[in-house]
């Protein structure tokens, strides 16, 4: 439990927790783009080995941290810790084909990414509960030791994965595909291949999916603020101890994993396989849930409805926000990875994760400042998030139509 380790150093838990999160995001910002470029050249198997090794080093340092300097040092290796990015890359490559049925391919990719999130969430379900149980006994370092051992095992298991060729190796295939009518951006990237400079590749990526990337990055500011204040509110407002906090985090992650595993694919199919439609619905869901949470979090409202109802309303709206956040993130990734050439997918995902981390560098402090700076701080955080989601809806509807329509047209040419 990071919050408890911080308290043991004698520092202010809320302030230092936000600073530590921002420090982590700085390394994620630079590391994600580097990882994406390397994935295009080395393939996802090597990427997995690098990321699990970095995780092991990070958790080893965490397991021996007795000061804030050690806690900060444990975040430095996370510059190369991008397991989720590597897994997304693997799915993007595997689910990309020369099929003309773009809708069926989009549904398959979205469902696969949803199941990936479910697998990833298993750790998020088990981890907080185990960490909470260990923290309740006063042993705050054993969790880090277990995580370091698990990372080492992951490195060894990765060695048995089938060798995966770098996506840049698809250059010749792309040239052949250009004769059959693949999308314009894929043709360009395929012809340029390894000769393409990083700047040129990033430019083509931004031209194709810049609006969607912007939507994901901007909404991540609000999501980061909510994620930062959530455990602090449960501890400080509702008096959760470490064990109950761990169970609450696991509960939310578990429900999210079920939703991603069972409903994303059918939901996309219900909306006609149009991922852009799913994205817009998700944004409306985030806006609505934020506003409802904001109203329910007013001090006077919470006092009026009682502590139990207030807690239920906060956790319930947080669950809805989290579900729509995962749905939005998954469908944006499914849509964007389907619009670029195979040899640019790693760079796209690296750019996405880099921008995502960049947006979260200061957002933890912003969330904590809003929470502590007002008498109705909980409501202010929620309404601020709602304002961000509303702004993204305007962005997509005002500036996104032309780009999204052009990309769709390219796919069907």
Short mmCIF file of C-alpha atoms in Angstrom, two decimals:
data_model
loop_
_atom_site.label_atom_id
_atom_site.label_comp_id
_atom_site.label_asym_id
_atom_site.label_seq_id
_atom_site.Cartn_x
_atom_site.Cartn_y
_atom_site.Cartn_z
CA UNK A 1 0.00 0.00 0.00
CA UNK A 2 1.78 3.11 -1.29
CA UNK A 3 -0.20 5.47 0.94
CA UNK A 4 0.86 3.54 4.04
CA UNK A 5 4.52 3.43 2.97
CA UNK A 6 4.43 7.20 2.52
CA UNK A 7 2.96 7.65 5.99
CA UNK A 8 5.76 5.52 7.42
CA UNK A 9 8.28 8.02 6.03
CA UNK A 10 6.60 10.78 8.03
CA UNK A 11 5.34 12.69 5.00
CA UNK A 12 1.86 14.01 4.18
CA UNK A 13 0.18 11.07 2.47
CA UNK A 14 -2.12 13.06 0.16
CA UNK A 15 0.49 15.53 -1.10
CA UNK A 16 3.34 13.04 -1.52
CA UNK A 17 1.04 10.45 -3.10
CA UNK A 18 0.12 12.98 -5.80
CA UNK A 19 3.77 13.96 -6.31
CA UNK A 20 4.81 10.32 -6.60
CA UNK A 21 2.10 9.65 -9.17
CA UNK A 22 3.23 12.64 -11.24
CA UNK A 23 6.87 11.52 -11.03
CA UNK A 24 5.81 8.11 -12.33
CA UNK A 25 3.90 9.65 -15.24
CA UNK A 26 6.96 11.67 -16.33
CA UNK A 27 8.88 8.44 -16.96
CA UNK A 28 5.85 6.87 -18.62
CA UNK A 29 5.58 9.90 -20.92
CA UNK A 30 9.09 9.49 -22.33
CA UNK A 31 9.24 5.71 -22.08
CA UNK A 32 6.00 4.92 -23.88
CA UNK A 33 7.00 6.56 -27.16
CA UNK A 34 10.43 4.86 -27.05
CA UNK A 35 8.74 1.52 -26.34
CA UNK A 36 6.32 1.99 -29.24
CA UNK A 37 9.11 2.64 -31.74
CA UNK A 38 11.07 -0.37 -30.43
CA UNK A 39 8.00 -2.59 -30.74
CA UNK A 40 7.72 -1.74 -34.44
CA UNK A 41 11.35 -2.80 -34.90
CA UNK A 42 11.84 -5.63 -32.39
CA UNK A 43 8.39 -7.15 -32.02
CA UNK A 44 6.25 -7.64 -28.95
CA UNK A 45 8.13 -10.68 -27.52
CA UNK A 46 11.26 -8.63 -26.86
CA UNK A 47 9.00 -5.85 -25.59
CA UNK A 48 7.49 -8.18 -22.99
CA UNK A 49 10.92 -9.28 -21.78
CA UNK A 50 12.09 -5.69 -21.35
CA UNK A 51 8.93 -4.57 -19.56
CA UNK A 52 8.83 -7.50 -17.10
CA UNK A 53 12.51 -7.04 -16.28
CA UNK A 54 11.88 -3.34 -15.60
CA UNK A 55 8.90 -4.25 -13.42
CA UNK A 56 11.04 -6.61 -11.37
CA UNK A 57 13.64 -3.93 -10.71
CA UNK A 58 10.95 -1.39 -9.79
CA UNK A 59 9.20 -3.71 -7.33
CA UNK A 60 12.51 -4.79 -5.82
CA UNK A 61 13.32 -1.17 -5.00
CA UNK A 62 9.80 -0.67 -3.66
CA UNK A 63 10.19 -3.71 -1.42
CA UNK A 64 13.23 -2.10 0.23
CA UNK A 65 11.96 1.50 0.34
CA UNK A 66 12.28 3.14 3.74
CA UNK A 67 12.35 6.76 2.58
CA UNK A 68 10.70 8.99 0.00
CA UNK A 69 13.91 8.97 -2.04
CA UNK A 70 13.68 5.19 -2.34
CA UNK A 71 10.03 5.39 -3.30
CA UNK A 72 10.88 7.87 -6.04
CA UNK A 73 13.81 5.72 -7.17
CA UNK A 74 11.46 2.74 -7.54
CA UNK A 75 9.59 4.64 -10.26
CA UNK A 76 12.62 5.23 -12.50
CA UNK A 77 12.68 1.71 -14.04
CA UNK A 78 9.01 2.14 -14.96
CA UNK A 79 10.23 4.11 -17.97
CA UNK A 80 10.49 0.66 -19.60
CA UNK A 81 7.45 -0.85 -17.89
CA UNK A 82 4.81 -1.10 -20.63
CA UNK A 83 3.23 -4.53 -20.42
CA UNK A 84 -0.23 -3.34 -21.41
CA UNK A 85 1.20 -1.53 -24.44
CA UNK A 86 3.00 -4.71 -25.54
CA UNK A 87 -0.19 -6.74 -25.16
CA UNK A 88 -2.19 -4.19 -27.15
CA UNK A 89 0.46 -4.35 -29.86
CA UNK A 90 0.18 -8.14 -30.02
CA UNK A 91 -3.59 -7.97 -30.37
CA UNK A 92 -3.41 -5.19 -32.96
CA UNK A 93 -1.06 -7.29 -35.10
CA UNK A 94 -2.96 -10.55 -34.67
CA UNK A 95 -6.40 -9.07 -35.43
CA UNK A 96 -5.25 -7.11 -38.48
CA UNK A 97 -5.92 -8.87 -41.77
CA UNK A 98 -6.54 -8.11 -45.41
CA UNK A 99 -10.26 -8.75 -44.92
CA UNK A 100 -12.66 -6.36 -46.60
CA UNK A 101 -15.15 -6.70 -43.72
CA UNK A 102 -14.00 -3.69 -41.68
CA UNK A 103 -16.95 -3.90 -39.26
CA UNK A 104 -16.32 -7.55 -38.39
CA UNK A 105 -12.63 -6.83 -37.90
CA UNK A 106 -13.46 -3.85 -35.66
CA UNK A 107 -15.78 -5.99 -33.53
CA UNK A 108 -13.11 -8.70 -33.22
CA UNK A 109 -10.42 -6.18 -32.23
CA UNK A 110 -12.66 -4.44 -29.70
CA UNK A 111 -13.68 -7.75 -28.12
CA UNK A 112 -10.07 -8.92 -27.95
CA UNK A 113 -8.93 -5.67 -26.34
CA UNK A 114 -11.82 -5.95 -23.89
CA UNK A 115 -10.67 -9.43 -22.88
CA UNK A 116 -7.13 -8.09 -22.57
CA UNK A 117 -8.38 -5.49 -20.12
CA UNK A 118 -10.12 -8.28 -18.23
CA UNK A 119 -6.88 -10.25 -17.95
CA UNK A 120 -5.08 -7.11 -16.85
CA UNK A 121 -7.82 -6.46 -14.30
CA UNK A 122 -7.25 -9.82 -12.62
CA UNK A 123 -4.12 -8.36 -11.07
CA UNK A 124 -6.01 -5.21 -10.19
CA UNK A 125 -8.61 -7.33 -8.40
CA UNK A 126 -6.20 -9.59 -6.52
CA UNK A 127 -3.47 -6.99 -5.93
CA UNK A 128 -5.38 -4.43 -3.83
CA UNK A 129 -6.97 -7.17 -1.70
CA UNK A 130 -3.63 -8.86 -1.02
CA UNK A 131 -1.95 -5.51 -0.46
CA UNK A 132 -4.72 -4.46 1.91
CA UNK A 133 -4.46 -7.70 3.85
CA UNK A 134 -0.68 -7.37 4.12
CA UNK A 135 -0.98 -3.70 5.05
CA UNK A 136 -3.42 -4.49 7.83
CA UNK A 137 -0.69 -6.60 9.49
CA UNK A 138 1.84 -3.79 9.20
CA UNK A 139 4.01 -5.57 6.60
CA UNK A 140 4.07 -2.97 3.81
CA UNK A 141 7.12 -4.38 1.98
CA UNK A 142 6.13 -8.00 1.41
CA UNK A 143 3.83 -6.98 -1.46
CA UNK A 144 6.77 -5.49 -3.32
CA UNK A 145 8.80 -8.65 -2.83
CA UNK A 146 5.97 -10.81 -4.18
CA UNK A 147 5.54 -8.49 -7.18
CA UNK A 148 9.28 -8.62 -7.94
CA UNK A 149 9.20 -12.43 -7.87
CA UNK A 150 6.15 -12.46 -10.14
CA UNK A 151 7.92 -10.20 -12.63
CA UNK A 152 10.90 -12.56 -12.75
CA UNK A 153 8.57 -15.50 -13.43
CA UNK A 154 6.93 -13.48 -16.21
CA UNK A 155 10.30 -12.91 -17.88
CA UNK A 156 10.96 -16.65 -17.85
CA UNK A 157 7.50 -17.48 -19.23
CA UNK A 158 7.92 -14.91 -22.02
CA UNK A 159 10.97 -16.80 -23.29
CA UNK A 160 8.61 -19.59 -24.38
CA UNK A 161 6.45 -17.32 -26.55
CA UNK A 162 6.69 -17.97 -30.32
CA UNK A 163 9.07 -15.56 -32.00
CA UNK A 164 7.21 -12.59 -33.48
CA UNK A 165 8.60 -10.74 -36.46
CA UNK A 166 8.83 -6.94 -36.20
CA UNK A 167 5.84 -5.24 -37.75
CA UNK A 168 8.13 -3.34 -40.07
CA UNK A 169 8.51 -6.66 -41.79
CA UNK A 170 5.05 -6.24 -43.20
CA UNK A 171 6.25 -3.64 -45.66
CA UNK A 172 6.05 -5.92 -48.66
CA UNK A 173 2.62 -7.10 -47.66
CA UNK A 174 1.45 -3.54 -47.41
CA UNK A 175 2.66 -2.85 -50.92
CA UNK A 176 0.66 -5.77 -52.15
CA UNK A 177 -2.37 -4.69 -50.20
CA UNK A 178 -2.24 -1.26 -51.80
CA UNK A 179 -3.28 -2.89 -55.05
CA UNK A 180 -6.43 -4.29 -53.45
CA UNK A 181 -7.70 -1.04 -52.03
CA UNK A 182 -6.46 -0.76 -48.43
CA UNK A 183 -6.73 2.59 -46.69
CA UNK A 184 -4.63 5.51 -47.87
CA UNK A 185 -2.53 5.89 -44.75
CA UNK A 186 -1.63 2.21 -44.75
CA UNK A 187 -0.49 2.47 -48.37
CA UNK A 188 1.76 5.41 -47.60
CA UNK A 189 3.26 3.87 -44.48
CA UNK A 190 3.69 0.54 -46.21
CA UNK A 191 5.60 2.05 -49.12
CA UNK A 192 7.85 4.10 -46.91
CA UNK A 193 8.43 1.33 -44.33
CA UNK A 194 11.68 1.52 -42.42
CA UNK A 195 12.81 4.48 -44.50
CA UNK A 196 10.08 6.61 -42.92
CA UNK A 197 11.36 9.02 -40.31
CA UNK A 198 9.73 9.04 -36.90
CA UNK A 199 8.47 12.60 -37.44
CA UNK A 200 6.88 11.68 -40.78
CA UNK A 201 5.26 8.60 -39.28
CA UNK A 202 3.90 10.56 -36.33
CA UNK A 203 2.54 13.18 -38.72
CA UNK A 204 0.63 10.59 -40.73
CA UNK A 205 -0.69 9.00 -37.56
CA UNK A 206 -1.92 12.35 -36.26
CA UNK A 207 -3.58 13.16 -39.59
CA UNK A 208 -5.48 9.87 -39.47
CA UNK A 209 -6.47 9.61 -35.79
CA UNK A 210 -5.54 12.91 -34.12
CA UNK A 211 -9.07 13.67 -32.97
CA UNK A 212 -9.48 10.27 -31.33
CA UNK A 213 -6.09 10.53 -29.65
CA UNK A 214 -6.97 13.99 -28.38
CA UNK A 215 -10.24 12.69 -26.95
CA UNK A 216 -8.45 9.90 -25.09
CA UNK A 217 -5.72 12.18 -23.77
CA UNK A 218 -8.02 14.96 -22.55
CA UNK A 219 -10.48 12.60 -20.86
CA UNK A 220 -7.55 10.94 -19.10
CA UNK A 221 -7.04 14.17 -17.12
CA UNK A 222 -10.45 13.81 -15.51
CA UNK A 223 -10.03 10.05 -15.08
CA UNK A 224 -6.66 10.56 -13.41
CA UNK A 225 -8.09 13.12 -10.98
CA UNK A 226 -10.89 10.70 -10.06
CA UNK A 227 -8.50 7.77 -9.67
CA UNK A 228 -6.20 9.82 -7.42
CA UNK A 229 -8.87 11.14 -5.07
CA UNK A 230 -10.91 7.91 -4.91
CA UNK A 231 -8.76 6.08 -2.32
CA UNK A 232 -8.15 9.33 -0.42
CA UNK A 233 -11.89 10.02 -0.16
CA UNK A 234 -12.60 6.48 1.01
CA UNK A 235 -9.87 6.76 3.68
CA UNK A 236 -10.44 10.34 4.84
CA UNK A 237 -14.18 10.89 4.32
CA UNK A 238 -15.58 7.40 4.87
CA UNK A 239 -12.89 6.14 7.29
CA UNK A 240 -11.85 3.05 5.30
CA UNK A 241 -8.87 1.16 6.70
CA UNK A 242 -6.27 -0.52 4.45
CA UNK A 243 -8.14 -3.82 4.20
CA UNK A 244 -11.53 -2.28 3.37
CA UNK A 245 -9.89 0.07 0.87
CA UNK A 246 -8.22 -2.88 -0.83
CA UNK A 247 -11.51 -4.74 -1.06
CA UNK A 248 -13.25 -1.67 -2.54
CA UNK A 249 -10.58 -1.27 -5.22
CA UNK A 250 -10.81 -4.98 -6.03
CA UNK A 251 -14.58 -4.82 -6.23
CA UNK A 252 -14.53 -2.04 -8.81
CA UNK A 253 -11.80 -3.73 -10.84
CA UNK A 254 -13.64 -7.05 -10.75
CA UNK A 255 -16.89 -5.60 -12.06
CA UNK A 256 -14.99 -3.74 -14.77
CA UNK A 257 -13.28 -6.94 -15.85
CA UNK A 258 -16.62 -8.72 -16.21
CA UNK A 259 -18.05 -5.88 -18.26
CA UNK A 260 -15.03 -5.78 -20.56
CA UNK A 261 -14.99 -9.54 -21.03
CA UNK A 262 -18.68 -10.09 -21.65
CA UNK A 263 -20.24 -6.93 -23.01
CA UNK A 264 -17.83 -4.91 -25.17
CA UNK A 265 -18.05 -7.21 -28.20
CA UNK A 266 -21.86 -7.59 -28.13
CA UNK A 267 -22.25 -3.86 -27.38
CA UNK A 268 -20.18 -2.89 -30.40
CA UNK A 269 -22.16 -5.35 -32.53
CA UNK A 270 -25.44 -3.88 -31.21
CA UNK A 271 -24.32 -0.45 -32.41
CA UNK A 272 -23.60 -1.83 -35.86
CA UNK A 273 -19.86 -2.29 -35.46
CA UNK A 274 -19.37 1.48 -35.52
CA UNK A 275 -16.68 2.13 -32.92
CA UNK A 276 -17.01 5.90 -33.35
CA UNK A 277 -20.64 5.60 -32.20
CA UNK A 278 -19.54 3.62 -29.13
CA UNK A 279 -16.99 6.33 -28.36
CA UNK A 280 -19.64 9.07 -28.46
CA UNK A 281 -22.00 7.05 -26.25
CA UNK A 282 -19.18 6.48 -23.77
CA UNK A 283 -18.43 10.20 -23.60
CA UNK A 284 -22.09 10.95 -22.89
CA UNK A 285 -22.05 8.31 -20.16
CA UNK A 286 -18.97 9.86 -18.55
CA UNK A 287 -20.54 13.31 -18.63
CA UNK A 288 -23.82 12.12 -17.09
CA UNK A 289 -22.13 10.07 -14.35
CA UNK A 290 -19.83 12.97 -13.42
CA UNK A 291 -22.72 15.39 -13.04
CA UNK A 292 -24.71 12.90 -10.96
CA UNK A 293 -21.70 12.27 -8.74
CA UNK A 294 -21.13 15.99 -8.34
CA UNK A 295 -24.68 16.64 -7.14
CA UNK A 296 -24.68 13.62 -4.81
CA UNK A 297 -21.34 14.68 -3.30
CA UNK A 298 -22.46 18.04 -1.96
CA UNK A 299 -21.93 18.10 1.79
CA UNK A 300 -25.54 19.10 2.44
CA UNK A 301 -26.87 16.36 0.17
CA UNK A 302 -24.68 13.73 1.82
CA UNK A 303 -25.79 14.87 5.25
CA UNK A 304 -29.43 14.72 4.16
CA UNK A 305 -29.34 11.21 2.66
CA UNK A 306 -27.16 9.70 5.39
CA UNK A 307 -23.67 8.20 5.47
CA UNK A 308 -24.56 4.79 4.02
CA UNK A 309 -26.51 6.20 1.08
CA UNK A 310 -23.79 8.80 0.49
CA UNK A 311 -21.12 6.10 0.37
CA UNK A 312 -23.24 3.94 -1.94
CA UNK A 313 -23.86 6.87 -4.30
CA UNK A 314 -20.15 7.74 -4.46
CA UNK A 315 -19.00 4.17 -5.08
CA UNK A 316 -21.87 3.58 -7.53
CA UNK A 317 -21.12 6.63 -9.66
CA UNK A 318 -17.40 5.84 -9.49
CA UNK A 319 -18.19 2.38 -10.86
CA UNK A 320 -20.19 3.86 -13.74
CA UNK A 321 -17.40 6.31 -14.51
CA UNK A 322 -14.83 3.53 -14.44
CA UNK A 323 -16.89 1.30 -16.75
CA UNK A 324 -17.38 4.03 -19.34
CA UNK A 325 -13.70 4.99 -19.01
CA UNK A 326 -12.61 1.45 -19.87
CA UNK A 327 -15.16 1.23 -22.68
CA UNK A 328 -13.96 4.52 -24.15
CA UNK A 329 -10.28 3.62 -23.87
CA UNK A 330 -10.77 0.16 -25.40
CA UNK A 331 -12.84 1.31 -28.36
CA UNK A 332 -10.54 4.25 -29.15
CA UNK A 333 -7.56 1.88 -29.24
CA UNK A 334 -9.50 -0.61 -31.37
CA UNK A 335 -10.45 2.13 -33.83
CA UNK A 336 -7.07 3.84 -34.07
CA UNK A 337 -5.02 0.64 -34.47
CA UNK A 338 -7.30 -0.34 -37.34
CA UNK A 339 -6.52 2.88 -39.23
CA UNK A 340 -2.73 2.69 -39.47
CA UNK A 341 -0.28 0.42 -41.27
CA UNK A 342 1.13 -2.65 -39.50
CA UNK A 343 4.59 -1.08 -39.28
CA UNK A 344 3.14 1.96 -37.47
CA UNK A 345 0.96 0.25 -34.86
CA UNK A 346 3.66 0.17 -32.17
CA UNK A 347 4.50 3.83 -32.73
CA UNK A 348 0.79 4.70 -32.56
CA UNK A 349 0.33 2.83 -29.28
CA UNK A 350 3.52 4.35 -27.89
CA UNK A 351 2.31 7.83 -28.82
CA UNK A 352 -1.06 7.09 -27.25
CA UNK A 353 0.47 5.91 -23.98
CA UNK A 354 2.99 8.76 -23.98
CA UNK A 355 0.33 11.44 -24.40
CA UNK A 356 -1.84 9.62 -21.89
CA UNK A 357 0.98 9.72 -19.33
CA UNK A 358 1.76 13.36 -20.16
CA UNK A 359 -1.81 14.37 -19.44
CA UNK A 360 -1.58 12.63 -16.07
CA UNK A 361 1.63 14.31 -14.92
CA UNK A 362 -0.14 17.20 -13.19
CA UNK A 363 -3.70 15.87 -12.93
CA UNK A 364 -3.13 14.03 -9.61
CA UNK A 365 -2.08 17.31 -7.97
CA UNK A 366 -5.00 19.10 -9.59
CA UNK A 367 -7.41 16.53 -8.22
CA UNK A 368 -5.96 16.74 -4.72
CA UNK A 369 -5.91 20.56 -4.84
CA UNK A 370 -9.57 20.67 -5.84
CA UNK A 371 -10.47 18.12 -3.18
CA UNK A 372 -8.67 19.96 -0.37
CA UNK A 373 -9.20 23.52 -1.59
CA UNK A 374 -12.99 23.69 -1.24
CA UNK A 375 -15.53 22.82 1.40
CA UNK A 376 -17.37 20.82 -1.28
CA UNK A 377 -14.15 19.45 -2.75
CA UNK A 378 -15.67 16.11 -3.76
CA UNK A 379 -18.29 17.87 -5.85
CA UNK A 380 -15.74 20.24 -7.39
CA UNK A 381 -13.63 17.30 -8.59
CA UNK A 382 -16.68 15.62 -10.14
CA UNK A 383 -17.99 18.77 -11.82
CA UNK A 384 -14.54 19.57 -13.16
CA UNK A 385 -14.44 16.11 -14.71
CA UNK A 386 -17.87 16.67 -16.17
CA UNK A 387 -16.69 19.92 -17.73
CA UNK A 388 -13.74 18.10 -19.30
CA UNK A 389 -15.97 15.38 -20.73
CA UNK A 390 -18.34 18.01 -22.11
CA UNK A 391 -15.45 19.82 -23.79
CA UNK A 392 -14.31 16.57 -25.44
CA UNK A 393 -17.82 15.95 -26.75
CA UNK A 394 -17.75 19.38 -28.37
CA UNK A 395 -14.28 18.67 -29.77
CA UNK A 396 -15.36 15.40 -31.39
CA UNK A 397 -18.61 16.79 -32.79
CA UNK A 398 -17.11 20.07 -33.98
CA UNK A 399 -13.72 19.07 -35.37
CA UNK A 400 -13.90 15.30 -35.63
CA UNK A 401 -16.49 14.67 -38.31
CA UNK A 402 -14.36 15.55 -41.32
CA UNK A 403 -11.37 13.49 -40.17
CA UNK A 404 -13.39 10.49 -39.09
CA UNK A 405 -15.49 10.54 -42.26
CA UNK A 406 -12.37 10.77 -44.42
CA UNK A 407 -10.75 7.84 -42.59
CA UNK A 408 -13.87 5.73 -42.99
CA UNK A 409 -13.97 6.55 -46.67
CA UNK A 410 -10.37 5.48 -47.06
CA UNK A 411 -11.16 2.16 -45.50
CA UNK A 412 -13.92 1.44 -47.94
CA UNK A 413 -12.09 2.57 -51.08
#
